[in-house]
Amino acid sequence: MGRVALVTGGTRGIGEAISVALKEAGYGVAANYAGNDAAAQAFTERTGIPTFKFDVSDYEAVRAGIAGIESDLGPVEILVNNAGITRDGVMHRMDFANWNAVLQTNLSSCFNCCRAVIEGMRERGFGRIVNIGSVNGQAGQYGQVNYAAAKSGIHGFTKALAKEGAAKGITVNAIAPGYVDTDMVRAVPEDVLAKIIRTIPVGRLGHAEDIARGVMFLVDDNATFITGSTIDINGGMHMY
Ligand code: NDP
């Protein structure tokens, strides 16, 4: 088995495509999820990839979960912080719970997971961290003050940690996906989605595999000189 990779939210959507691509490339993959046991079980049956259930927004749960992965599979050398949620609503109606849930699940999760693996990566002199941001963290989006703040925070987090890890063989990069055909986007009302697709020059939603392709590029052993960057994979929707 190759290096061990942890994909948070690795059982559905973009995370599933990343988990599968890593497995096909020979990595030992651990796919994390939060609570959808049926989806996780079906994922393992389809892919043979083991799943690990813990809430990435919970610091202690992450520490225990990653300790379990490391005792089963070995040290985590590749971390893909992919788990994320939306709780959309305009600012003047958003309650604190929906603000906080999105910040904790999308952004604090990056701290929690990186904190649990970073010392080991530094000791071993190797690490690959990829954080999944969003085009909406770059451009903003109506009804997503919480989500845009969290995703935009990921991009700053990535650059700061990249500077800390650079001398220790640890690269830290982000991917900012545009709209990708997953359960998260299927929850968007059909008329809103049709309008969004009209703003994508490529003329379609992304596939989860489009994002996984970027992750595979970044985690490669030879990708030693690319760190602190964000790769936009959005069908040309946002360029700057
Ligand atoms: P999905 O909703 O399809 O899947 C989310 C995954 O994350 C599931 O495996 C889910 O587990 C897991 N998850 C959610 N909350 C937690 C938690 N607290 N702890 C652990 N796991 C959790 O999402 P997508 O595949 O669409 O999105 C993946 C990432 O890509 C997210 O960060 C999202 O913000 C980002 N993104 C998505 C875009 C899109 O268009 N789809 C666009 C831009 C960014 P469970 O099955 O147990 O619920």
PDB file of N, CA and C in Angstrom, residues 31-67:
ATOM      1  N   ALA A  31     -11.711   7.218   4.246  1.00  0.00           N
ATOM      2  CA  ALA A  31     -12.761   8.196   3.913  1.00  0.00           C
ATOM      3  C   ALA A  31     -13.572   8.488   5.172  1.00  0.00           C
ATOM      4  N   ASN A  32     -13.576   9.746   5.529  1.00  0.00           N
ATOM      5  CA  ASN A  32     -14.341  10.177   6.715  1.00  0.00           C
ATOM      6  C   ASN A  32     -15.746  10.611   6.302  1.00  0.00           C
ATOM      7  N   TYR A  33     -16.680  10.518   7.235  1.00  0.00           N
ATOM      8  CA  TYR A  33     -18.026  11.070   7.023  1.00  0.00           C
ATOM      9  C   TYR A  33     -18.609  11.439   8.371  1.00  0.00           C
ATOM     10  N   ALA A  34     -19.809  12.084   8.330  1.00  0.00           N
ATOM     11  CA  ALA A  34     -20.362  12.635   9.571  1.00  0.00           C
ATOM     12  C   ALA A  34     -21.457  11.773  10.170  1.00  0.00           C
ATOM     13  N   GLY A  35     -22.444  11.396   9.359  1.00  0.00           N
ATOM     14  CA  GLY A  35     -23.590  10.740   9.976  1.00  0.00           C
ATOM     15  C   GLY A  35     -24.412   9.882   9.047  1.00  0.00           C
ATOM     16  N   ASN A  36     -24.197   9.989   7.745  1.00  0.00           N
ATOM     17  CA  ASN A  36     -25.019   9.236   6.800  1.00  0.00           C
ATOM     18  C   ASN A  36     -24.435   7.828   6.638  1.00  0.00           C
ATOM     19  N   ASP A  37     -24.810   6.961   7.594  1.00  0.00           N
ATOM     20  CA  ASP A  37     -24.237   5.606   7.628  1.00  0.00           C
ATOM     21  C   ASP A  37     -24.583   4.807   6.374  1.00  0.00           C
ATOM     22  N   ALA A  38     -25.807   4.992   5.865  1.00  0.00           N
ATOM     23  CA  ALA A  38     -26.229   4.202   4.699  1.00  0.00           C
ATOM     24  C   ALA A  38     -25.360   4.556   3.495  1.00  0.00           C
ATOM     25  N   ALA A  39     -25.115   5.853   3.300  1.00  0.00           N
ATOM     26  CA  ALA A  39     -24.278   6.275   2.164  1.00  0.00           C
ATOM     27  C   ALA A  39     -22.856   5.760   2.341  1.00  0.00           C
ATOM     28  N   ALA A  40     -22.364   5.783   3.580  1.00  0.00           N
ATOM     29  CA  ALA A  40     -20.994   5.332   3.838  1.00  0.00           C
ATOM     30  C   ALA A  40     -20.863   3.834   3.568  1.00  0.00           C
ATOM     31  N   GLN A  41     -21.873   3.086   4.005  1.00  0.00           N
ATOM     32  CA  GLN A  41     -21.833   1.626   3.796  1.00  0.00           C
ATOM     33  C   GLN A  41     -21.875   1.294   2.297  1.00  0.00           C
ATOM     34  N   ALA A  42     -22.750   1.994   1.579  1.00  0.00           N
ATOM     35  CA  ALA A  42     -22.853   1.754   0.130  1.00  0.00           C
ATOM     36  C   ALA A  42     -21.541   2.128  -0.561  1.00  0.00           C
ATOM     37  N   PHE A  43     -20.918   3.201  -0.091  1.00  0.00           N
ATOM     38  CA  PHE A  43     -19.624   3.640  -0.644  1.00  0.00           C
ATOM     39  C   PHE A  43     -18.568   2.538  -0.460  1.00  0.00           C
ATOM     40  N   THR A  44     -18.484   1.978   0.741  1.00  0.00           N
ATOM     41  CA  THR A  44     -17.481   0.928   0.992  1.00  0.00           C
ATOM     42  C   THR A  44     -17.763  -0.302   0.143  1.00  0.00           C
ATOM     43  N   GLU A  45     -19.054  -0.637   0.011  1.00  0.00           N
ATOM     44  CA  GLU A  45     -19.395  -1.803  -0.831  1.00  0.00           C
ATOM     45  C   GLU A  45     -18.961  -1.564  -2.280  1.00  0.00           C
ATOM     46  N   ARG A  46     -19.158  -0.320  -2.761  1.00  0.00           N
ATOM     47  CA  ARG A  46     -18.793  -0.002  -4.148  1.00  0.00           C
ATOM     48  C   ARG A  46     -17.287   0.043  -4.365  1.00  0.00           C
ATOM     49  N   THR A  47     -16.566   0.577  -3.369  1.00  0.00           N
ATOM     50  CA  THR A  47     -15.167   0.945  -3.616  1.00  0.00           C
ATOM     51  C   THR A  47     -14.142   0.109  -2.838  1.00  0.00           C
ATOM     52  N   GLY A  48     -14.595  -0.543  -1.760  1.00  0.00           N
ATOM     53  CA  GLY A  48     -13.656  -1.267  -0.897  1.00  0.00           C
ATOM     54  C   GLY A  48     -12.854  -0.337   0.016  1.00  0.00           C
ATOM     55  N   ILE A  49     -13.196   0.929   0.051  1.00  0.00           N
ATOM     56  CA  ILE A  49     -12.453   1.898   0.876  1.00  0.00           C
ATOM     57  C   ILE A  49     -13.086   1.972   2.278  1.00  0.00           C
ATOM     58  N   PRO A  50     -12.256   1.846   3.334  1.00  0.00           N
ATOM     59  CA  PRO A  50     -12.811   1.909   4.689  1.00  0.00           C
ATOM     60  C   PRO A  50     -13.255   3.326   5.065  1.00  0.00           C
ATOM     61  N   THR A  51     -14.301   3.410   5.882  1.00  0.00           N
ATOM     62  CA  THR A  51     -14.809   4.717   6.303  1.00  0.00           C
ATOM     63  C   THR A  51     -14.591   4.913   7.805  1.00  0.00           C
ATOM     64  N   PHE A  52     -14.497   6.158   8.194  1.00  0.00           N
ATOM     65  CA  PHE A  52     -14.263   6.524   9.595  1.00  0.00           C
ATOM     66  C   PHE A  52     -15.218   7.665   9.928  1.00  0.00           C
ATOM     67  N   LYS A  53     -16.084   7.406  10.898  1.00  0.00           N
ATOM     68  CA  LYS A  53     -17.154   8.369  11.209  1.00  0.00           C
ATOM     69  C   LYS A  53     -16.720   9.294  12.345  1.00  0.00           C
ATOM     70  N   PHE A  54     -16.558  10.552  12.053  1.00  0.00           N
ATOM     71  CA  PHE A  54     -16.380  11.555  13.104  1.00  0.00           C
ATOM     72  C   PHE A  54     -16.714  12.926  12.539  1.00  0.00           C
ATOM     73  N   ASP A  55     -17.040  13.828  13.456  1.00  0.00           N
ATOM     74  CA  ASP A  55     -17.481  15.173  13.075  1.00  0.00           C
ATOM     75  C   ASP A  55     -16.244  16.074  12.983  1.00  0.00           C
ATOM     76  N   VAL A  56     -15.936  16.537  11.787  1.00  0.00           N
ATOM     77  CA  VAL A  56     -14.708  17.327  11.598  1.00  0.00           C
ATOM     78  C   VAL A  56     -14.750  18.681  12.316  1.00  0.00           C
ATOM     79  N   SER A  57     -15.926  19.093  12.749  1.00  0.00           N
ATOM     80  CA  SER A  57     -16.007  20.376  13.465  1.00  0.00           C
ATOM     81  C   SER A  57     -15.694  20.217  14.953  1.00  0.00           C
ATOM     82  N   ASP A  58     -15.500  18.980  15.393  1.00  0.00           N
ATOM     83  CA  ASP A  58     -15.290  18.693  16.816  1.00  0.00           C
ATOM     84  C   ASP A  58     -13.817  18.321  17.030  1.00  0.00           C
ATOM     85  N   TYR A  59     -13.079  19.216  17.669  1.00  0.00           N
ATOM     86  CA  TYR A  59     -11.622  19.064  17.815  1.00  0.00           C
ATOM     87  C   TYR A  59     -11.236  17.718  18.434  1.00  0.00           C
ATOM     88  N   GLU A  60     -11.898  17.352  19.534  1.00  0.00           N
ATOM     89  CA  GLU A  60     -11.529  16.107  20.226  1.00  0.00           C
ATOM     90  C   GLU A  60     -11.919  14.892  19.387  1.00  0.00           C
ATOM     91  N   ALA A  61     -13.075  14.978  18.729  1.00  0.00           N
ATOM     92  CA  ALA A  61     -13.508  13.850  17.885  1.00  0.00           C
ATOM     93  C   ALA A  61     -12.527  13.638  16.728  1.00  0.00           C
ATOM     94  N   VAL A  62     -12.009  14.716  16.181  1.00  0.00           N
ATOM     95  CA  VAL A  62     -11.032  14.616  15.086  1.00  0.00           C
ATOM     96  C   VAL A  62      -9.754  13.946  15.590  1.00  0.00           C
ATOM     97  N   ARG A  63      -9.283  14.369  16.747  1.00  0.00           N
ATOM     98  CA  ARG A  63      -8.045  13.776  17.290  1.00  0.00           C
ATOM     99  C   ARG A  63      -8.210  12.272  17.470  1.00  0.00           C
ATOM    100  N   ALA A  64      -9.355  11.893  18.047  1.00  0.00           N
ATOM    101  CA  ALA A  64      -9.599  10.460  18.288  1.00  0.00           C
ATOM    102  C   ALA A  64      -9.772   9.729  16.950  1.00  0.00           C
ATOM    103  N   GLY A  65     -10.487  10.345  16.020  1.00  0.00           N
ATOM    104  CA  GLY A  65     -10.744   9.701  14.723  1.00  0.00           C
ATOM    105  C   GLY A  65      -9.452   9.484  13.949  1.00  0.00           C
ATOM    106  N   ILE A  66      -8.601  10.491  13.939  1.00  0.00           N
ATOM    107  CA  ILE A  66      -7.341  10.365  13.179  1.00  0.00           C
ATOM    108  C   ILE A  66      -6.395   9.383  13.874  1.00  0.00           C
ATOM    109  N   ALA A  67      -6.427   9.358  15.201  1.00  0.00           N
ATOM    110  CA  ALA A  67      -5.610   8.354  15.919  1.00  0.00           C
ATOM    111  C   ALA A  67      -6.060   6.952  15.506  1.00  0.00           C
TER     112      ALA A  67
END
